[in-house]
Short mmCIF file of C-alpha atoms and ligand atoms in Angstrom, two decimals:
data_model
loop_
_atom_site.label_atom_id
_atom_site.label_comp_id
_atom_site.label_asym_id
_atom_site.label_seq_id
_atom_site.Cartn_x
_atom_site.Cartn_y
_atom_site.Cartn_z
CA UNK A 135 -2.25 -31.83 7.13
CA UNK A 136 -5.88 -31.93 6.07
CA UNK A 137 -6.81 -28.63 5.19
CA UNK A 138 -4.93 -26.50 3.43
CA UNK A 139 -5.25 -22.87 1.82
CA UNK A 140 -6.28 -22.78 -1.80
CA UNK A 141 -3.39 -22.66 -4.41
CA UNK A 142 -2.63 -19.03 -5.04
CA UNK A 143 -3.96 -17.78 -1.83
CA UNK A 144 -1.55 -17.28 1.47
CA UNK A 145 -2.62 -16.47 5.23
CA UNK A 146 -1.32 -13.34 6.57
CA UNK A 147 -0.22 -14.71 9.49
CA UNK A 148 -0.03 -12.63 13.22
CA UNK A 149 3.71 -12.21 12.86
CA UNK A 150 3.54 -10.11 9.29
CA UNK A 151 -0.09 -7.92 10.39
CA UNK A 152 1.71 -5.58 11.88
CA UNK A 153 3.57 -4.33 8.28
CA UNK A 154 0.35 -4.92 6.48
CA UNK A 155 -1.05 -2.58 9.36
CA UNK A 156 1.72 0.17 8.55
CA UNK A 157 1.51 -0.27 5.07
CA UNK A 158 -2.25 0.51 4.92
CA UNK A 159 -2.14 3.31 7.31
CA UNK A 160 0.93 5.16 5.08
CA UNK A 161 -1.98 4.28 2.32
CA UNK A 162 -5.03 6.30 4.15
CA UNK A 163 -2.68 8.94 5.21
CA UNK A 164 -1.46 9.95 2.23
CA UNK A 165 -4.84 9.43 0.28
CA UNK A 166 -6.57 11.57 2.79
CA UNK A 167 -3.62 14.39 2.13
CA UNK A 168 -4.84 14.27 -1.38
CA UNK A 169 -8.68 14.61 -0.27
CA UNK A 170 -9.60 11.07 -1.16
CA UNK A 171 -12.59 9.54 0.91
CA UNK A 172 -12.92 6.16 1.27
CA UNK A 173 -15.47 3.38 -0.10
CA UNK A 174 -16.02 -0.37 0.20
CA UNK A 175 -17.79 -2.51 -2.22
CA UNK A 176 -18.60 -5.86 -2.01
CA UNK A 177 -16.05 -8.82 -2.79
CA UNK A 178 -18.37 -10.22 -5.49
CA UNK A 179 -20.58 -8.36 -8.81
CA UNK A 180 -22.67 -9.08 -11.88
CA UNK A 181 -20.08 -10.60 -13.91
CA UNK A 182 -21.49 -8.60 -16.83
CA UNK A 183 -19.67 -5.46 -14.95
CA UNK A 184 -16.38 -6.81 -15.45
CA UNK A 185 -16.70 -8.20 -19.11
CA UNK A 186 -18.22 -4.85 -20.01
CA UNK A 187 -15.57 -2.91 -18.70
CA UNK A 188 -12.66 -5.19 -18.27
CA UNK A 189 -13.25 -5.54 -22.00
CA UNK A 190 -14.10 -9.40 -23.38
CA UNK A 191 -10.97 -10.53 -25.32
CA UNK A 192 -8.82 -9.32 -22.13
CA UNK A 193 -6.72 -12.58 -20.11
CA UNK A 194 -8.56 -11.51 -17.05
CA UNK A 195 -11.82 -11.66 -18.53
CA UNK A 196 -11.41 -14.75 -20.80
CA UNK A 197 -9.42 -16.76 -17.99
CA UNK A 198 -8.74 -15.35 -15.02
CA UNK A 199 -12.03 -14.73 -13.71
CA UNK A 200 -13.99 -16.55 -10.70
CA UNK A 201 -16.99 -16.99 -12.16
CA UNK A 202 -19.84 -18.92 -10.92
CA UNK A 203 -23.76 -19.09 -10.65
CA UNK A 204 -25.36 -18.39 -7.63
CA UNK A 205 -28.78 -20.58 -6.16
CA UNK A 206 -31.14 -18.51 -8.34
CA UNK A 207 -28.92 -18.61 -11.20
CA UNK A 208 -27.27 -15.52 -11.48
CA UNK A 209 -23.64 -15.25 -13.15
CA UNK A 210 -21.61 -13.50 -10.52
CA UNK A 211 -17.89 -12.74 -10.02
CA UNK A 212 -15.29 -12.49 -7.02
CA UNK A 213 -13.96 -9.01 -8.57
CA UNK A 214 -10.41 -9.23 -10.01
CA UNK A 215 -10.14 -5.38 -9.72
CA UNK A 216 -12.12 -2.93 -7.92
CA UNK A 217 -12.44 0.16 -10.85
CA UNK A 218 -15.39 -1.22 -11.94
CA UNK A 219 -17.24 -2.07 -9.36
CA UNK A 220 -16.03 1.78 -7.39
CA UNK A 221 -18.30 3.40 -10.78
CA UNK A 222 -21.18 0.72 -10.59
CA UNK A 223 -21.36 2.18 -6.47
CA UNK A 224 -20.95 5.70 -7.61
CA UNK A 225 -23.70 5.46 -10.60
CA UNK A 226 -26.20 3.11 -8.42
CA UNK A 227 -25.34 5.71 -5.56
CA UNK A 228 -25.61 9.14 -7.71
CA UNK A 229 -22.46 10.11 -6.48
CA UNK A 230 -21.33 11.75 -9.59
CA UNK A 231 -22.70 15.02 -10.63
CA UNK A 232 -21.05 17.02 -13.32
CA UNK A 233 -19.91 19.86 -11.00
CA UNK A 234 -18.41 17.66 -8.57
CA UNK A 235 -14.71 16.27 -8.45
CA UNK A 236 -15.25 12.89 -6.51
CA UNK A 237 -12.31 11.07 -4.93
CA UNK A 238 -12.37 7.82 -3.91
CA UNK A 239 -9.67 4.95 -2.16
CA UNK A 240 -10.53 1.87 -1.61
CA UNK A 241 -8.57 -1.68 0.21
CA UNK A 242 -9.68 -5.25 -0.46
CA UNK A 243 -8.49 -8.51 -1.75
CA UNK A 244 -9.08 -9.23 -5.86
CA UNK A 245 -9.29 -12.29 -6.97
CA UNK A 246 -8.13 -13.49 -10.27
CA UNK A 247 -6.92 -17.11 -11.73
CA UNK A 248 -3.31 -16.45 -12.91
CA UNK A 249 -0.52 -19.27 -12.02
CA UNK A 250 0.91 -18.45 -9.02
CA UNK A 251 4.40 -17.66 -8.81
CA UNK A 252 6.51 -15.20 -6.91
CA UNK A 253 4.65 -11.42 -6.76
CA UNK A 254 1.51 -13.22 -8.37
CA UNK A 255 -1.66 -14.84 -6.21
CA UNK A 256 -5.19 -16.18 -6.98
CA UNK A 257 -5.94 -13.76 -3.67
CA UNK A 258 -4.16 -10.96 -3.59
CA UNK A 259 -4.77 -6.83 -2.16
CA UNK A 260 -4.97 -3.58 -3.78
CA UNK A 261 -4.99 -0.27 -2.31
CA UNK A 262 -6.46 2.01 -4.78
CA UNK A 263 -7.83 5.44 -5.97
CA UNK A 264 -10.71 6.90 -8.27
CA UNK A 265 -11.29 10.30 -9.24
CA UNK A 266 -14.64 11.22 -10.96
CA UNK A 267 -15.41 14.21 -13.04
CA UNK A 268 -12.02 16.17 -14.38
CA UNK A 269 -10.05 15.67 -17.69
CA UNK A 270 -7.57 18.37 -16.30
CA UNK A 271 -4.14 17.01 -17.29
CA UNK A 272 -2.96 18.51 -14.05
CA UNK A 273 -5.14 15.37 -12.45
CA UNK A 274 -3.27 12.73 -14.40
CA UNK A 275 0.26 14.54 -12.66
CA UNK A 276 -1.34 14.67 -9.46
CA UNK A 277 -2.38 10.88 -9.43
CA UNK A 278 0.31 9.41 -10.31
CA UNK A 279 2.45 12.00 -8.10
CA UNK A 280 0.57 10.51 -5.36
CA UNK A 281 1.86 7.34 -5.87
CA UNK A 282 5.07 8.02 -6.15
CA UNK A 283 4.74 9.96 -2.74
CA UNK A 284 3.36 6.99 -1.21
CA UNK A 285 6.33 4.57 -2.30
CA UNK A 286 8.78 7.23 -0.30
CA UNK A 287 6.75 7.25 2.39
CA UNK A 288 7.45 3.80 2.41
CA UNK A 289 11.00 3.63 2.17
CA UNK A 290 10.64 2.62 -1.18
CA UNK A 291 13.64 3.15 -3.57
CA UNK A 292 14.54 2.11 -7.16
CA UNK A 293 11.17 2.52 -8.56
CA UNK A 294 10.51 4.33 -12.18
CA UNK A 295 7.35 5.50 -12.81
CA UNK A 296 6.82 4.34 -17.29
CA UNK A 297 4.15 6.40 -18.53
CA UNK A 298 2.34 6.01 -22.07
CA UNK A 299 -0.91 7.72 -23.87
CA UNK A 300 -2.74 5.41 -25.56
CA UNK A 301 -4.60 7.55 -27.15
CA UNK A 302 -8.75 8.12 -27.44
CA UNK A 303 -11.28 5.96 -29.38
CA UNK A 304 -10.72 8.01 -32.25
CA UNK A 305 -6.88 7.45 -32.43
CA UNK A 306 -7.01 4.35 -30.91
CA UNK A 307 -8.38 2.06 -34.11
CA UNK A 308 -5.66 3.49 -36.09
CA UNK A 309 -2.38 2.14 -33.83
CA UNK A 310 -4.37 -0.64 -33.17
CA UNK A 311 -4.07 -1.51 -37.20
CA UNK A 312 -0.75 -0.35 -37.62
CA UNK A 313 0.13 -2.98 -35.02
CA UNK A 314 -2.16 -5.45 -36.08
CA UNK A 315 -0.31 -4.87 -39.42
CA UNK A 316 3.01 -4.92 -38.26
CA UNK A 317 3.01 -8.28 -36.10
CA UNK A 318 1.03 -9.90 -38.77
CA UNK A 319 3.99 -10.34 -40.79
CA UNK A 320 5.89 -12.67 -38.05
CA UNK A 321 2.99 -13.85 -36.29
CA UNK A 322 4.14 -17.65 -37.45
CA UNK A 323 7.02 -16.73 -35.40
CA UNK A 324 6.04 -15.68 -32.45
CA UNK A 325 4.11 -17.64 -29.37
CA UNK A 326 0.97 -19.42 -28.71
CA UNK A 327 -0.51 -16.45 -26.94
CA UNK A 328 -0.07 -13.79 -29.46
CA UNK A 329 -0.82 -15.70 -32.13
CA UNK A 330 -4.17 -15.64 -30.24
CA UNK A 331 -4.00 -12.28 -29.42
CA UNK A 332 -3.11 -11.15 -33.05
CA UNK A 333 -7.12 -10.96 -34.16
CA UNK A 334 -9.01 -10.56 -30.87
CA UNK A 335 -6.43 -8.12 -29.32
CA UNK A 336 -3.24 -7.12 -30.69
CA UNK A 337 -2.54 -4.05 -28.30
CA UNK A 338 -1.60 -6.77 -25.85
CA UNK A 339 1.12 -8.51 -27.91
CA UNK A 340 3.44 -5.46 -26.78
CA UNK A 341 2.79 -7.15 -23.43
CA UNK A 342 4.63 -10.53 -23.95
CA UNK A 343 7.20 -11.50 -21.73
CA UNK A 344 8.04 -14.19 -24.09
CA UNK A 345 11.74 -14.17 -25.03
CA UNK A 346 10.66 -15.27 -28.60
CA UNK A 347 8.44 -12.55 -28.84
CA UNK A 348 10.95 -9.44 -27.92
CA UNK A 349 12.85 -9.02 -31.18
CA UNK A 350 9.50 -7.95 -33.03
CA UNK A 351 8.29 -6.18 -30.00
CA UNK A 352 11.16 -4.43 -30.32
CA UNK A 353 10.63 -2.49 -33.18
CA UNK A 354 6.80 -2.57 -33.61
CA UNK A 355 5.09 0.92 -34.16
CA UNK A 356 5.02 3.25 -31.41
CA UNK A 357 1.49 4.85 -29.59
CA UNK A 358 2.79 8.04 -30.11
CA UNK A 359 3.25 8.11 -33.67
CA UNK A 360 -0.82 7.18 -33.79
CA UNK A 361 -2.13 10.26 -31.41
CA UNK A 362 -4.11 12.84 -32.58
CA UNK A 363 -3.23 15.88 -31.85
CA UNK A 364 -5.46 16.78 -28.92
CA UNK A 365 -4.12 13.51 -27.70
CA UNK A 366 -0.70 14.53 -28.40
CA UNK A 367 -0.94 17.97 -26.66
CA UNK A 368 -2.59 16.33 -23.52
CA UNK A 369 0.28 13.66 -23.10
CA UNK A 370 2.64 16.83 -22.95
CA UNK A 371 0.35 18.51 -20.96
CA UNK A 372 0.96 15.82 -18.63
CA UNK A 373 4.30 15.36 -18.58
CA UNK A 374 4.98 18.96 -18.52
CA UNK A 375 3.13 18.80 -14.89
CA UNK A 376 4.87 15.62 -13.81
CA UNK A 377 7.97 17.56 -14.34
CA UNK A 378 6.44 20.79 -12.30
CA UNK A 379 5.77 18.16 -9.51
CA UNK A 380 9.62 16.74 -10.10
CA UNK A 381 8.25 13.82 -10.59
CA UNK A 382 10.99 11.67 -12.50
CA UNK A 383 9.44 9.26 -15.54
CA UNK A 384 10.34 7.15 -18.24
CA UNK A 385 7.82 7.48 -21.25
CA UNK A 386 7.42 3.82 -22.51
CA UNK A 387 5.45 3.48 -25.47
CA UNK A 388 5.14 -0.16 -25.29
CA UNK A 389 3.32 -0.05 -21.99
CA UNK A 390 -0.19 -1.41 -22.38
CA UNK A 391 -2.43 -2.30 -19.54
CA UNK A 392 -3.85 -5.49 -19.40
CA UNK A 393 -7.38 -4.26 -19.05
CA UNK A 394 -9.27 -2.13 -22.25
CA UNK A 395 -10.90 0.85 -20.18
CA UNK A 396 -8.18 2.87 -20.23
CA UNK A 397 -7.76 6.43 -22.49
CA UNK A 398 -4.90 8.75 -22.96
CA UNK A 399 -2.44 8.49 -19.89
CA UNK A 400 -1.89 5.33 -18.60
CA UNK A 401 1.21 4.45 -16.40
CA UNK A 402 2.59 1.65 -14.34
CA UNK A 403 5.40 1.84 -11.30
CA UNK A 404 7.93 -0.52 -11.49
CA UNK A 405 10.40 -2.38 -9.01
CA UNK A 406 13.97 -3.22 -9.96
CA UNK A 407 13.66 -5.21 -6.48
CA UNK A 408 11.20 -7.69 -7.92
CA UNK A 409 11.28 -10.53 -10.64
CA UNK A 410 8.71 -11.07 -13.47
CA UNK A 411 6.17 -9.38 -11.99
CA UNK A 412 7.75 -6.12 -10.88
CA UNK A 413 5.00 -3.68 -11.15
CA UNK A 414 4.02 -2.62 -7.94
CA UNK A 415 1.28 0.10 -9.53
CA UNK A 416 -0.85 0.33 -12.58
CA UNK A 417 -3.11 2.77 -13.38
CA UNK A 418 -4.03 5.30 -15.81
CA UNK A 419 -7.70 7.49 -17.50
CA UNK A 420 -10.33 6.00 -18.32
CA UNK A 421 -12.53 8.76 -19.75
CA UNK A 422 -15.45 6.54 -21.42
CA UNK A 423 -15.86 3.98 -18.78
CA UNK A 424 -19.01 5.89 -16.59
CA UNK A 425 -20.45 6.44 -20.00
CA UNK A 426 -20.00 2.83 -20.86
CA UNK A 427 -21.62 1.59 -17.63
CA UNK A 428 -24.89 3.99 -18.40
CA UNK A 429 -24.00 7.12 -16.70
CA UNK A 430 -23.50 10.58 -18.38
CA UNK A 431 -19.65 10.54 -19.71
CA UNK A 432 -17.62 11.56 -17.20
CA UNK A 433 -13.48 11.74 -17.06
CA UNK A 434 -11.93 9.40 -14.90
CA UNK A 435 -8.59 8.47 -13.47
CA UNK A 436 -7.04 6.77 -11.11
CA UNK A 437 -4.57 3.27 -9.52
CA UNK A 438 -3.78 0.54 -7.72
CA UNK A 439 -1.19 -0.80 -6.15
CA UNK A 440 -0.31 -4.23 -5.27
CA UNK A 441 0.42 -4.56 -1.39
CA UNK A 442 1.74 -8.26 -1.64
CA UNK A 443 4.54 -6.77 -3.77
CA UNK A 444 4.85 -3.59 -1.71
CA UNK A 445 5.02 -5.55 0.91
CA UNK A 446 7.47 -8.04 -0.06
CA UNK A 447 10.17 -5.02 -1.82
CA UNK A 448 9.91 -3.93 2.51
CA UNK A 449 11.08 -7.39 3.38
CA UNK A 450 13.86 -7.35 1.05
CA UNK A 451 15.38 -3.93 1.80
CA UNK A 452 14.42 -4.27 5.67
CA UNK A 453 13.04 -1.09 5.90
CA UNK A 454 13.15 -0.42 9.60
CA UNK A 455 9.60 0.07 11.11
CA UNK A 456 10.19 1.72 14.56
CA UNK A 457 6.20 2.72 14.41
CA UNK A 458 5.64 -1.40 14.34
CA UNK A 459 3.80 -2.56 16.70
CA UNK A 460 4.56 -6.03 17.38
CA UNK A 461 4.28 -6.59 21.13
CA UNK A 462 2.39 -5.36 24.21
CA UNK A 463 2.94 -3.46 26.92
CA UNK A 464 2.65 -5.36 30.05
CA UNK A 465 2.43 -8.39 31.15
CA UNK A 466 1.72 -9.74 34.98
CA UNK A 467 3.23 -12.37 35.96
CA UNK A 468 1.74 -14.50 39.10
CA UNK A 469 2.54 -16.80 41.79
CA UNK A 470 -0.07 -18.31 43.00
CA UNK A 471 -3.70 -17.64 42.75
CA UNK A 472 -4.35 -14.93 45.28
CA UNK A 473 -1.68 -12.88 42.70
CA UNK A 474 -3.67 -13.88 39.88
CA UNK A 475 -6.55 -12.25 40.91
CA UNK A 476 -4.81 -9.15 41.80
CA UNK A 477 -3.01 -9.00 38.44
CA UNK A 478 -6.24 -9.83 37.22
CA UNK A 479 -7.33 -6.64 38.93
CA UNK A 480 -3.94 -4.56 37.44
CA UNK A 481 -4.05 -5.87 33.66
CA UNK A 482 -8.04 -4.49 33.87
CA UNK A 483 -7.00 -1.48 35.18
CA UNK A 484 -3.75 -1.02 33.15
CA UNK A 485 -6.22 -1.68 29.48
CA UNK A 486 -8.72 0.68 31.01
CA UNK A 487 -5.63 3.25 30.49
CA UNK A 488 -5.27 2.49 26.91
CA UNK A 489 -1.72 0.10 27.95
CA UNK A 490 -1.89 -3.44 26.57
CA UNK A 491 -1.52 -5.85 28.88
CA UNK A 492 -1.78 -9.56 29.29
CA UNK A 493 -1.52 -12.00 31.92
CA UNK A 494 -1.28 -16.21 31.96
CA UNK A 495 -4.16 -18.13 31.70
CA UNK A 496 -2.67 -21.72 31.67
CA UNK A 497 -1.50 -22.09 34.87
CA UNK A 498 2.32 -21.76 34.08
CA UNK A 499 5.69 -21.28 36.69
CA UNK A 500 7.24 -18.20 36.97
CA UNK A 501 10.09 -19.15 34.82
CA UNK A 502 7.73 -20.32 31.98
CA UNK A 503 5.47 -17.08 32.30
CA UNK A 504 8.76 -15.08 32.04
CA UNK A 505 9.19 -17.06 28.35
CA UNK A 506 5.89 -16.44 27.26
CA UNK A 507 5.89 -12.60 28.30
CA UNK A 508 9.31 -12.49 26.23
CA UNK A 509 7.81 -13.84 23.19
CA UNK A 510 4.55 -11.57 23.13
CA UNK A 511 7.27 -9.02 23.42
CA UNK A 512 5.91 -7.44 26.22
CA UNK A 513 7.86 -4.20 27.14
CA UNK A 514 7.61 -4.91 31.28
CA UNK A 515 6.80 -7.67 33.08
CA UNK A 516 5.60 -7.22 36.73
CA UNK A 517 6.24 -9.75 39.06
CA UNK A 518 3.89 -10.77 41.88
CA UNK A 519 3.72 -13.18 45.16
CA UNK A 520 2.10 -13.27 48.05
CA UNK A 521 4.12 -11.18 49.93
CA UNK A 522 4.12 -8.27 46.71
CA UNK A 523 0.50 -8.35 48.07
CA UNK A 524 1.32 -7.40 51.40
CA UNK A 525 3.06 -4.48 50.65
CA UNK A 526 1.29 -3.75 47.51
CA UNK A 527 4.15 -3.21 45.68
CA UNK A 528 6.26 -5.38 43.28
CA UNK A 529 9.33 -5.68 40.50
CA UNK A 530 8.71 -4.12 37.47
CA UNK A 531 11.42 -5.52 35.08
CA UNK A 532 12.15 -3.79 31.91
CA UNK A 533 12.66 -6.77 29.11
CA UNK A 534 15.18 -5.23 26.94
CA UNK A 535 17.52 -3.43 29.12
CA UNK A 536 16.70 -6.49 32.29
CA UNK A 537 16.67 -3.63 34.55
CA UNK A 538 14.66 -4.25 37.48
CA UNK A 539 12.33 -1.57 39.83
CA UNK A 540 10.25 -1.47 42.62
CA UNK A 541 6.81 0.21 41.98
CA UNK A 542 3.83 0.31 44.18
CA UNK A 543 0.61 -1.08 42.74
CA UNK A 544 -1.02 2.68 42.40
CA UNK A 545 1.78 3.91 40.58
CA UNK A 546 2.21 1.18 37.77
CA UNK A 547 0.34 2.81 35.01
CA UNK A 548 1.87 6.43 35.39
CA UNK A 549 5.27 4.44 35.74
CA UNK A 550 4.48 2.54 32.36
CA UNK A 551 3.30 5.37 30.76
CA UNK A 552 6.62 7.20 31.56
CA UNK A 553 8.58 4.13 30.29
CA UNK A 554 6.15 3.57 26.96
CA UNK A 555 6.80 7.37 26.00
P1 LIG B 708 -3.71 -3.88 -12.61
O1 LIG B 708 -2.46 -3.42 -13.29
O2 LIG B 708 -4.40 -5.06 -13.19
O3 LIG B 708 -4.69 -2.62 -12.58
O4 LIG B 708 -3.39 -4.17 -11.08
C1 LIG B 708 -2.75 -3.21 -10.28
C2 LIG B 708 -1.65 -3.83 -9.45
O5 LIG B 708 -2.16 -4.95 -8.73
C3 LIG B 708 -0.51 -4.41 -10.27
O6 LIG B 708 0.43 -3.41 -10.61
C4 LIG B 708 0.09 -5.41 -9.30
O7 LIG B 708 0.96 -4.74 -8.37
C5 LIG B 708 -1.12 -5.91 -8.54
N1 LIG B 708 -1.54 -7.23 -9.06
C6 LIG B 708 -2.25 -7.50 -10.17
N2 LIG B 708 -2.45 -8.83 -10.29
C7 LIG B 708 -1.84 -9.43 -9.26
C8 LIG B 708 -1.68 -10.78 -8.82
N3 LIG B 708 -2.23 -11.80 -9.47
N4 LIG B 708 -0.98 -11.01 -7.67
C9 LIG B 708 -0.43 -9.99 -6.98
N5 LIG B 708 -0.56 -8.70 -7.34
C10 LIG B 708 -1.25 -8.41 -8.46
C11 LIG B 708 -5.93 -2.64 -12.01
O8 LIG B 708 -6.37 -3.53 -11.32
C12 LIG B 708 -6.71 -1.36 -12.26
N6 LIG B 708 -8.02 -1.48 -11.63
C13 LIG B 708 -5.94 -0.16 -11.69
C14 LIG B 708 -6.66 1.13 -11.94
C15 LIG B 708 -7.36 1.85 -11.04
N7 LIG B 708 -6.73 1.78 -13.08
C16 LIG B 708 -7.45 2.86 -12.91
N8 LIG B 708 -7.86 2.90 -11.68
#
C-alpha cells in the first residue's frame, strides 16, 4: 500500500456512516429539545485562542497541539476542542448580550497529538453544547441532564455521571496549595509526569493513571474541603437539582479536567464498557472564560462528548438500530439493453418519488446483478426482459422474504411504497 491514513486518524468507512448518521441525529434532536441552535466554526484558529484559554501548562497545550505557521507567518492551530473557538464566534459575532441566554451545539472533528490507543485518536469528533449568559445552578442540572438523556436515547447503559466543584478563582489558589503541599512530600516517588506537573500544575496530578501514583492520590486533600462558601452552597444547589431531575451522580472530588477554563461544576460521564479512556463526556462552567477572551464576563457552561467512544460502547452492546439505513430501496435489474433503458426510465421515475433506487452500470448477467442488488441491500429487485416490455409489466421480488409478484410498470412506485411502509 502506498498511501496510508495518518497515525491516529481512521476513515469512517460507507459500512459504519449509517450509525455515525443515527448517532448525530439522536444528538440534534435532543439538543434542539433543549433549545440549542447550532454553529460551525472553522477546523483551524489563532493558536493564541487555545493557549489563552486552554491554559499554557495544560498536556494539550504544551504537547498535543497541531501547531504550525501559515505562508504569511501566522501561528495557527487545527482546534483540539471547540469551547474556545464557539466564544471567539460569539464575541467576534456579538452574539452575547447580557439579557440573552444563548445556546449553542456544535459537530466537528478535534484534533490533538495524544498516542493513539483504543478510545483515543489524533482525529477524533465531538458533539457539543455552549450556553452563554446564566450562572443559575438550575443550568449546570439541566446540562448535564441533557447528556445523560442523550446516552438513553442511545441505548446507552452503565454510565455514571462523577461530578466535582472546583471551586472559583478565589478558592481555587488555596486547594491548589494544599495540593501542591501535600504531593510535595512524595513527589520523589511518584512518576515522570507529575513530577513535572508538581510546579507548573499540580491540580492535574489527581489525574494520573499511573499505578505508582494512586496510593498518594488516594488520600490527597479533597476540592471540597477548599470551597468557599458561595462555592459550597452552589455545588448543593446543583446537586439538589440533579436530584429534582433524578438524575443519578457520583460526586468525585478527584475529578479534574484536563483543560484550566473551568469554574465551580465540572463533571465527566463515564463508561464501564470502555478501557483507559472511558469517558464518553466532559464538561463543566466556565464562568471567566468570555471575560478572559475580551468580552464583558459572562457565565458559561456547557460539554462534549466523544462520538468515537459513543460509537464504539453501540458496537459492543449491539444496540439494535431498526431506524438504520443501510440499503436502498430498489434496484432494476436488466436483460439486455432495450430493458436498460426502460429501467433507466423506472429508477428516474422511482427517485423522483423520494424511493432509492439503483440500477447496473457494468454490463453484468442477471445472476451477477441479482448479487450486487443483494449486497447494496436493496429491499426489491425488479426484473426485466424483453418480453416484461411487451406487456409492461414484470417480477418484483422481495429480497428478504424471496417472495416474488407481478406488477405493472405504472404501479411500481405505489406498490413499493406499500411494501417500504
Ligand atoms: P474534553 O474532556 O477534553 O473536554 O473532551 C470531551 C470528550 O471528548 C472526552 O470525554 C472524550 O470522550 C472525547 N475525547 C477527548 N480526547 C479524545 C481523543 N484523543 N480521542 C477520542 N476521543 C477524545 C473538552 O473538549 C471541552 N471542550 C468540553 C466542554 C465543553 N467543556 C465545556 N464545554
Amino acid at each position: 500500500m502506498k498511501y496510508a491514513a495518518p497515525r491516529g486518524t481512521k476513515d469512517i468507512l460507507p459500512n459504519e456512516t449509517p450509525l455515525w448518521q443515527w448517532v448525530e441525529a439522536a444528538c440534534r434532536e435532543v439538543f434542539e429539545l433543549y433549545n440549542y441552535k447550532e454553529i460551525r466554526t472553522p477546523v483551524f484558529e489563532a493558536t493564541e485562542l487555545f493557549s489563552r484559554s486552554i491554559g499554557t501548562s495544560t498536556d494539550i497545550v504544551k504537547k498535543e497541539m497541531y501547531t504550525f505557521p501559515d505562508r504569511k507567518g501566522r501561528s495557527l492551530t487545527l482546534r483540539p476542542e471547540e469551547t474556545a473557538p464557539v466564544v471567539r464566534a460569539c464575541l467576534e459575532n456579538n452574539l452575547i448580550s447580557p439579557d440573552n441566554l444563548v445556546k449553542l451545539y456544535y459537530f466537528g472533528p478535534m484534533f490533538r497529538y495524544e498516542r493513539p490507543q483504543a478510545g483515543r485518536q489524533r482525529q477524533f469528533h465531538q458533539a457539543g453544547v455552549e450556553a452563554f449568559g446564566s450562572a443559575d445552578p438550575l443550568l449546570d442540572a439541566e446540562v448535564i441532564q441533557m447528556s445523560v438523556k442523550l446516552f438513553e436515547k442511545l441505548g446507552l447503559k452503565d454510565l455514571e455521571v462523577d461530578i466535582n466543584s472546583v471551586g472559583c478563582p478565589k478558592c481555587q489558589p488555596k486547594f491548589r496549595e494544599a495540593i501542591k503541599k501535600y504531593f510535595t512530600q512524595n513527589i520523589t516517588k511518584m512518576c515522570a509526569d507529575c513530577q513535572e506537573r508538581l510546579e507548573q500544575n499540580p491540580l492535574r496530578i489527581l489525574d494520573c493513571k499511573e499505578p505508582v501514583c494512586q496510593k498518594y492520590i488516594e488520600k490527597a486533600p479533597a476540592a471540597s474541603d477548599y470551597l468557599d462558601p458561595e462555592c459550597k452552597d452552589n455545588f448543593e444547589q446543583v446537586l439538589k437539582s440533579l436530584e429534582s431531575l433524578k438524575v443519578r451522580y457520583r460526586v468525585n472530588d478527584r475529578l479534574v479536567r484536563g483543560l484550566d477554563y473551568y469554574t465551580m461544576t465540572t463533571f465527566e460521564v463515564v463508561s464501564k464498557q470502555l478501557g483507559a479512556q472511558n469517558a464518553v463526556c466532559g464538561g463543566g462552567r466556565y464562568d471567566d472564560l468570555v471575560a478572559e477572551l475580551g468580552g464583558k464576563p459572562t457565565p458559561a457552561m456547557g460539554f462534549a462528548v466523544g462520538l468515537e467512544r459513543v460509537i464504539e460502547i453501540i458496537r459492543q452492546l449491539k444496540i439494535e438500530n431498526r431506524q438504520l439505513k443501510i440499503g436502498i430501496e430498489l434496484f432494476v435489474a436488466t436483460i439486455g439493453e432495450e430493458a436498460r433503458k426502460v429501467g433507466f426510465d423506472l429508477i428516474t421515475k422511482a427517485r423522483e418519488n423520494g424511493i432509492s433506487s439503483d440500477i447496473d452500470y457494468l454490463g453484468k448477467s442477471l445472476k451477477a446483478q441479482m448479487k450486487a442488488a443483494d449486497r447494496m441491500n436493496a429491499k426489491y429487485v425488479y426484473i426485466i426482459g424483453e418480453d416484461e416490455i411487451v406487456k409492461r409489466s414484470a417480477a418484483l421480488k422481495n429480497m428478504k422474504t424471496a417472495e416474488q409478484k407481478e406488477v405493472g410498470f405504472d404501479g411500481l412506485i405505489a406498490e413499493i411504497r406499500k411494501g417500504v411502509k
